[in-house]
Coordinates of C-alpha atoms in Angstrom, one line a residue:
Chain Y
M1 CA 114.9 119.4 124.9
S2 CA 111.5 120.3 126.2
E3 CA 111.2 122.7 123.3
Y4 CA 111.5 119.8 120.9
L5 CA 109.0 117.7 122.9
L6 CA 106.6 120.7 122.7
I7 CA 106.8 120.7 119.0
L8 CA 105.9 117.0 118.8
V9 CA 103.0 117.3 121.2
S10 CA 101.8 120.5 119.5
T11 CA 101.8 119.1 116.0
V12 CA 100.4 115.7 116.9
L13 CA 97.6 116.8 119.3
A14 CA 97.1 120.5 120.0
N15 CA 97.7 121.9 116.5
N16 CA 96.9 118.7 114.5
F17 CA 97.2 119.5 110.9
V18 CA 94.1 117.8 109.8
L19 CA 91.6 118.5 112.5
V20 CA 92.8 121.9 113.8
R21 CA 94.5 123.5 110.8
F22 CA 92.3 121.7 108.2
L23 CA 95.2 120.8 105.9
G24 CA 95.5 117.5 104.1
L25 CA 91.7 117.0 104.1
C26 CA 91.6 115.4 100.7
P27 CA 93.6 112.2 101.6
F28 CA 91.8 112.3 105.0
M29 CA 88.5 111.9 103.3
G30 CA 89.8 110.0 100.3
V31 CA 91.8 107.0 101.7
S32 CA 89.9 106.5 105.0
N33 CA 87.5 103.9 103.7
K34 CA 89.8 101.0 104.6
L35 CA 92.0 100.7 107.6
E36 CA 94.7 98.9 105.6
G37 CA 95.0 101.7 103.1
A38 CA 95.0 104.3 105.8
I39 CA 97.9 102.7 107.5
G40 CA 99.9 102.5 104.3
M41 CA 99.1 106.2 103.6
S42 CA 100.2 107.2 107.0
V43 CA 103.6 105.4 106.8
A44 CA 104.3 106.9 103.3
T45 CA 103.3 110.4 104.5
L46 CA 105.5 110.0 107.6
F47 CA 108.5 109.2 105.4
V48 CA 107.9 111.9 102.8
L49 CA 106.9 114.7 105.1
T50 CA 110.0 114.3 107.3
L51 CA 112.3 114.2 104.3
S52 CA 110.6 117.0 102.4
S53 CA 110.6 119.4 105.4
V54 CA 114.3 118.9 105.8
T55 CA 114.9 119.4 102.0
S56 CA 112.8 122.5 101.8
Y57 CA 114.4 124.0 104.9
L58 CA 117.9 123.5 103.3
L59 CA 116.7 125.0 100.0
S60 CA 115.1 128.0 101.7
T61 CA 118.0 128.7 104.1
Y62 CA 120.9 128.2 101.7
L63 CA 119.5 129.2 98.4
L64 CA 116.4 131.3 98.5
K65 CA 117.3 133.5 101.5
P66 CA 120.8 134.5 100.4
L67 CA 119.5 135.4 96.9
G68 CA 116.5 137.3 98.3
L69 CA 114.1 134.9 96.4
E70 CA 111.7 134.1 99.3
Y71 CA 108.7 134.8 97.0
L72 CA 109.6 131.6 95.0
S73 CA 109.2 129.4 98.1
T74 CA 106.0 127.8 97.0
L75 CA 107.4 126.9 93.5
T76 CA 110.7 125.6 94.9
F77 CA 109.0 123.6 97.7
I78 CA 106.6 121.9 95.3
L79 CA 109.6 120.9 93.1
A80 CA 111.4 119.6 96.1
I81 CA 108.4 117.6 97.4
A82 CA 107.8 116.0 94.0
T83 CA 111.4 115.0 93.8
V84 CA 111.4 113.5 97.3
V85 CA 108.3 111.6 96.5
Q86 CA 109.8 110.2 93.4
L87 CA 113.0 109.3 95.2
T88 CA 111.1 107.6 98.0
E89 CA 109.2 105.6 95.5
M90 CA 112.4 104.4 93.8
V91 CA 114.2 103.6 97.0
M92 CA 111.2 101.8 98.4
K93 CA 110.8 99.7 95.2
K94 CA 114.4 98.6 95.5
S95 CA 114.7 98.1 99.3
S96 CA 111.2 96.9 100.3
P97 CA 109.0 95.6 97.4
L98 CA 106.4 94.5 99.9
L99 CA 105.8 97.9 101.4
Y100 CA 105.9 99.4 97.8
R101 CA 103.1 97.1 96.8
I102 CA 101.1 97.9 99.9
L103 CA 101.4 101.6 99.4
G104 CA 100.8 101.5 95.6
I105 CA 99.2 104.6 94.3
F106 CA 99.2 106.4 97.6
L107 CA 102.9 107.1 97.3
P108 CA 102.8 109.4 94.2
L109 CA 99.5 111.0 95.5
I110 CA 101.4 112.5 98.5
T111 CA 102.8 115.1 96.1
T112 CA 99.3 116.7 96.1
N113 CA 98.8 116.5 99.9
C114 CA 98.6 120.1 101.0
A115 CA 99.8 119.3 104.5
V116 CA 103.2 118.5 103.0
L117 CA 103.5 122.0 101.4
G118 CA 101.9 123.5 104.4
V119 CA 104.6 122.2 106.7
A120 CA 107.3 123.4 104.4
L121 CA 105.9 126.9 104.3
L122 CA 105.1 127.0 108.0
N123 CA 108.7 126.0 108.8
V124 CA 109.9 129.1 107.0
Q125 CA 107.3 131.3 108.5
E126 CA 108.0 130.2 112.1
Q127 CA 111.8 130.4 111.5
H128 CA 112.6 126.9 112.7
N129 CA 116.1 125.5 112.6
L130 CA 117.0 122.2 110.9
L131 CA 116.2 119.9 113.7
Q132 CA 113.0 121.8 114.5
S133 CA 111.9 121.6 110.9
A134 CA 112.5 117.8 110.8
L135 CA 110.6 117.3 114.0
Y136 CA 107.8 119.6 112.9
G137 CA 107.4 117.5 109.7
F138 CA 107.6 114.3 111.6
G139 CA 105.1 115.4 114.2
A140 CA 102.7 116.7 111.5
A141 CA 102.8 113.4 109.7
A142 CA 102.4 111.5 112.9
G143 CA 99.3 113.6 113.8
F144 CA 98.0 113.1 110.3
G145 CA 98.5 109.3 110.5
L146 CA 96.9 109.2 114.0
V147 CA 93.7 110.9 113.0
L148 CA 93.6 109.1 109.6
I149 CA 93.9 105.7 111.1
M150 CA 91.3 106.5 113.8
F151 CA 89.0 107.9 111.2
A152 CA 89.4 104.9 109.0
A153 CA 88.6 102.6 111.8
M154 CA 85.5 104.5 112.6
R155 CA 84.4 104.6 109.0
E156 CA 84.8 100.9 108.7
R157 CA 82.3 100.4 111.5
I158 CA 80.0 103.1 110.2
T159 CA 79.7 101.2 106.9
Y160 CA 77.8 98.5 108.7
A161 CA 75.9 100.8 111.0
D162 CA 72.2 101.7 110.5
V163 CA 72.7 105.2 109.0
P164 CA 69.7 107.1 107.6
V165 CA 69.8 106.7 103.9
H166 CA 70.6 110.3 103.0
F167 CA 73.6 110.3 105.3
K168 CA 75.2 107.2 103.9
G169 CA 78.8 107.5 102.7
A170 CA 80.5 110.9 102.5
P171 CA 77.9 112.9 104.6
I172 CA 78.2 110.8 107.7
G173 CA 82.0 110.8 107.1
L174 CA 82.0 114.6 107.2
I175 CA 79.9 114.7 110.3
T176 CA 82.2 112.2 112.0
A177 CA 85.2 114.3 111.0
G178 CA 83.6 117.4 112.4
L179 CA 82.9 115.6 115.7
M180 CA 86.5 114.4 115.8
A181 CA 87.7 118.0 115.2
L182 CA 85.5 119.1 118.2
A183 CA 87.1 116.4 120.3
F184 CA 90.6 117.5 119.3
M185 CA 89.7 121.0 120.4
G186 CA 90.0 119.6 123.9
F187 CA 93.8 119.5 123.4
T188 CA 93.9 123.3 122.9
G189 CA 96.3 124.9 125.4
L190 CA 98.1 121.6 126.0
A191 CA 101.1 122.9 124.2
R192 CA 101.6 126.5 123.1
L193 CA 104.4 127.4 120.7
Chain Q
M1 CA 114.4 138.6 87.7
L2 CA 117.2 136.9 85.8
I3 CA 118.6 135.5 89.0
A4 CA 115.2 134.0 89.9
I5 CA 115.0 132.3 86.5
L6 CA 118.5 131.0 86.9
A7 CA 117.9 129.8 90.4
I8 CA 114.7 127.9 89.5
T9 CA 116.4 126.4 86.4
L10 CA 119.4 125.4 88.5
I11 CA 117.2 123.7 91.2
G12 CA 115.1 121.9 88.5
F13 CA 118.3 120.8 86.7
L14 CA 119.9 119.5 89.9
F15 CA 116.8 117.7 91.1
G16 CA 116.4 116.2 87.6
L17 CA 120.0 115.1 87.6
G18 CA 119.7 113.6 91.1
L19 CA 116.5 111.7 90.1
G20 CA 118.2 110.4 86.9
W21 CA 121.2 109.3 88.8
S22 CA 119.2 107.5 91.5
C23 CA 116.9 106.0 88.8
G24 CA 120.0 104.1 87.5
K25 CA 121.3 103.4 91.0
F26 CA 118.0 102.0 92.3
R27 CA 116.9 100.2 89.2
V28 CA 115.1 96.9 89.9
D29 CA 116.1 94.2 87.5
S30 CA 113.0 92.0 87.1
D31 CA 113.8 88.6 85.8
P32 CA 112.7 88.4 82.1
V33 CA 112.0 84.7 82.4
V34 CA 109.4 85.3 85.1
E35 CA 107.6 87.6 82.7
Q36 CA 107.7 85.0 79.9
I37 CA 106.4 82.2 82.2
N38 CA 103.7 84.5 83.6
D39 CA 102.6 85.2 80.0
I40 CA 102.0 81.5 79.4
L41 CA 100.1 80.9 82.6
P42 CA 96.3 81.4 82.2
Q43 CA 96.0 84.3 84.8
T44 CA 93.0 82.7 86.5
Q45 CA 94.7 83.5 89.9
C46 CA 92.9 80.4 91.2
G47 CA 95.7 79.2 93.6
Q48 CA 95.3 75.5 92.6
C49 CA 99.1 75.4 92.1
N50 CA 99.5 76.1 95.9
Y51 CA 100.8 79.6 95.2
P52 CA 98.7 82.8 95.9
G53 CA 98.5 83.7 92.2
C54 CA 99.9 83.2 88.7
R55 CA 102.9 85.5 89.2
P56 CA 104.1 83.9 92.4
Y57 CA 103.9 80.5 90.7
A58 CA 105.9 81.9 87.8
E59 CA 108.5 83.2 90.2
A60 CA 108.7 79.8 91.8
I61 CA 109.1 78.0 88.5
A62 CA 111.9 80.5 87.5
A63 CA 113.6 79.9 90.9
G64 CA 113.4 76.1 90.4
E65 CA 111.1 75.7 93.4
A66 CA 108.1 74.4 91.6
E67 CA 107.4 71.9 88.8
I68 CA 105.7 73.0 85.6
N69 CA 102.8 70.6 86.0
Q70 CA 100.9 72.3 88.8
C71 CA 98.5 74.4 86.7
P72 CA 95.2 72.7 85.9
P73 CA 93.5 75.6 84.1
G74 CA 96.5 75.8 81.7
G75 CA 96.1 72.1 80.9
D76 CA 98.4 70.0 78.8
A77 CA 98.9 72.8 76.3
G78 CA 100.1 75.1 79.1
I79 CA 102.6 72.5 80.4
Q80 CA 103.8 71.9 76.8
A81 CA 104.4 75.6 76.3
L82 CA 106.2 75.9 79.6
A83 CA 108.4 72.9 78.7
D84 CA 109.2 74.4 75.3
L85 CA 110.1 77.8 76.9
L86 CA 112.3 76.3 79.7
G87 CA 113.8 73.4 77.7
L88 CA 112.3 70.8 80.0
E89 CA 110.5 67.5 79.4
P90 CA 106.7 68.0 79.5
L91 CA 105.2 66.3 82.5
P92 CA 101.7 65.0 83.0
L93 CA 99.5 67.3 85.2
N94 CA 100.0 66.7 88.9
P95 CA 96.6 65.2 90.1
E96 CA 97.2 66.7 93.5
N97 CA 96.6 70.2 92.0
G98 CA 93.3 69.3 90.4
A99 CA 92.0 68.1 87.1
V100 CA 91.5 69.8 83.7
K101 CA 88.0 71.2 83.5
P102 CA 86.2 73.1 80.8
K103 CA 86.3 76.9 81.2
T104 CA 83.6 78.1 83.5
V105 CA 82.2 81.4 84.7
A106 CA 80.5 82.0 88.0
V107 CA 76.9 83.1 88.0
I108 CA 75.2 84.4 91.1
D109 CA 71.6 83.6 91.7
E110 CA 70.6 87.2 92.3
A111 CA 67.3 86.4 94.0
A112 CA 69.1 84.3 96.6
C113 CA 72.1 86.7 97.2
I114 CA 72.0 88.3 100.6
G115 CA 74.7 90.9 99.9
C116 CA 77.3 89.8 102.4
T117 CA 80.3 90.9 100.2
L118 CA 82.2 87.7 101.2
C119 CA 82.6 86.6 97.5
I120 CA 83.8 90.0 96.6
Q121 CA 86.6 89.7 99.0
A122 CA 87.5 86.2 97.8
C123 CA 87.6 87.1 94.1
P124 CA 91.2 87.4 93.0
V125 CA 90.4 89.5 89.9
D126 CA 87.7 91.8 91.2
A127 CA 85.1 90.4 88.8
I128 CA 82.2 90.6 91.3
V129 CA 80.5 93.9 91.8
G130 CA 78.1 94.7 94.6
S131 CA 77.9 96.3 98.0
A132 CA 76.9 95.4 101.5
K133 CA 73.3 94.4 101.8
L134 CA 72.9 94.9 98.1
M135 CA 72.8 92.2 95.4
H136 CA 76.1 91.1 93.8
T137 CA 76.7 90.1 90.2
V138 CA 79.6 88.7 88.2
I139 CA 81.2 90.6 85.3
E140 CA 81.4 87.6 82.9
S141 CA 84.2 88.9 80.8
E142 CA 86.4 89.4 83.9
C143 CA 85.6 86.0 85.6
T144 CA 88.4 83.5 85.3
G145 CA 86.4 80.6 86.6
C146 CA 88.7 79.9 89.6
D147 CA 85.9 78.6 92.0
L148 CA 87.4 80.7 94.8
C149 CA 84.0 82.5 95.4
L150 CA 82.2 79.2 96.0
P151 CA 83.4 78.3 99.5
P152 CA 82.8 81.7 101.3
C153 CA 79.2 82.0 100.1
P154 CA 76.9 81.4 103.1
V155 CA 73.8 80.8 101.0
D156 CA 75.4 78.8 98.1
C157 CA 73.9 81.1 95.5
I158 CA 76.9 80.9 93.2
E159 CA 77.0 78.4 90.4
M160 CA 79.8 77.6 87.9
I161 CA 78.5 77.2 84.4
V162 CA 80.5 76.1 81.4
K163 CA 81.6 79.2 79.5
P164 CA 80.0 79.6 76.1
S165 CA 83.2 79.8 74.0
A166 CA 84.0 82.7 71.7
P167 CA 84.1 82.1 67.9
G168 CA 87.9 81.8 67.9
E169 CA 88.0 79.2 70.7
W170 CA 85.2 77.0 69.4
I171 CA 86.2 73.4 68.7
R172 CA 84.0 71.4 66.3
P173 CA 82.5 68.5 68.2
R174 CA 83.1 65.0 67.0
P175 CA 80.3 63.7 64.8
P176 CA 78.0 61.3 66.7
D177 CA 78.8 57.6 66.1
T178 CA 76.3 56.4 63.5
G179 CA 77.7 53.0 63.0
I180 CA 78.5 53.7 59.4
K181 CA 82.1 52.8 58.5
T182 CA 84.0 55.7 57.0
G183 CA 86.5 55.7 54.1
G184 CA 86.2 53.5 51.0
S185 CA 83.7 51.1 52.6
L186 CA 81.1 53.9 52.8
L187 CA 81.2 54.3 49.1
R188 CA 80.7 50.6 48.5
E189 CA 77.8 50.4 50.9
V190 CA 76.0 53.3 49.3
S191 CA 76.5 51.9 45.8
A192 CA 75.4 48.4 46.9

């Protein structure tokens, strides 16, 4: 039990995928201009990452390993992620048109989020079992959502701040992200896997 | 080598099959009548019908929750088209929703604009460009003349002007009344 809790704490705080492992930086910088979009992106990522890490675990354990095809992991996982994203989009359109409209373009864009592929590959590398894989994916997405929403809230305020003209926009965003990463270094050692 | 190709093909095939199956399973049947009603509505997104936009109003009409006479920008021609489509009697425009006005576009007095972005947030069709503390302006071809940008402006620098009509929309104005009787009498007067 404590082992599963450790995975969660580790992925959300100590080994945060965005600020410590530096994965998924493109959506982190890209959709953090507005809080609303950031929340939508976080929810969609949470959904897709959990599902895709389970799918890629199943594929890797029951297909690639028995056939000795581990070198095809990247290709297979990308295929699985794209399928899961498409499936999520369809199910969401049917079951919750409101959420579908809020997420909009962010849903298909998750396919190219490198954190999603990173989680799938790290699951194989660290030899997680099914539940651990699912939790690892969930935790990674929760950590991603946490920093994305915090960062978006900060950027919304920075827009109206008196920033030197050369630092306006992306530069001050990158500096803020760097400071956030420094702050997250404080969590190092909180959970060791 | 061969087994790798076979495995990838199999995975791709299975995923494709799964997606194809779920595509049929989770298909969303949108109501074709809503689309047709939405095509007739003027797409000003002005909200005068008490719905947040043209499409919600179209959905309400299709569901029988709204009358067809709540759209002032569509005017009598729009009500007639809706009545023809739905097989209903055309109704006069409901005065509670507003009156028929000529087509207008918003124009921002750029010297007076303080760059507050409030009108940008109010615009339902994203026809206003600009940024915080910078001047805003209206993209004339995108503006639907819905008046929604007028109330939020803190300095009242937006004005609605009557849209200069395109060649296809131009209607010949009635000749001014000169007091000359038309028809046969005119001929007689000239010859007399």
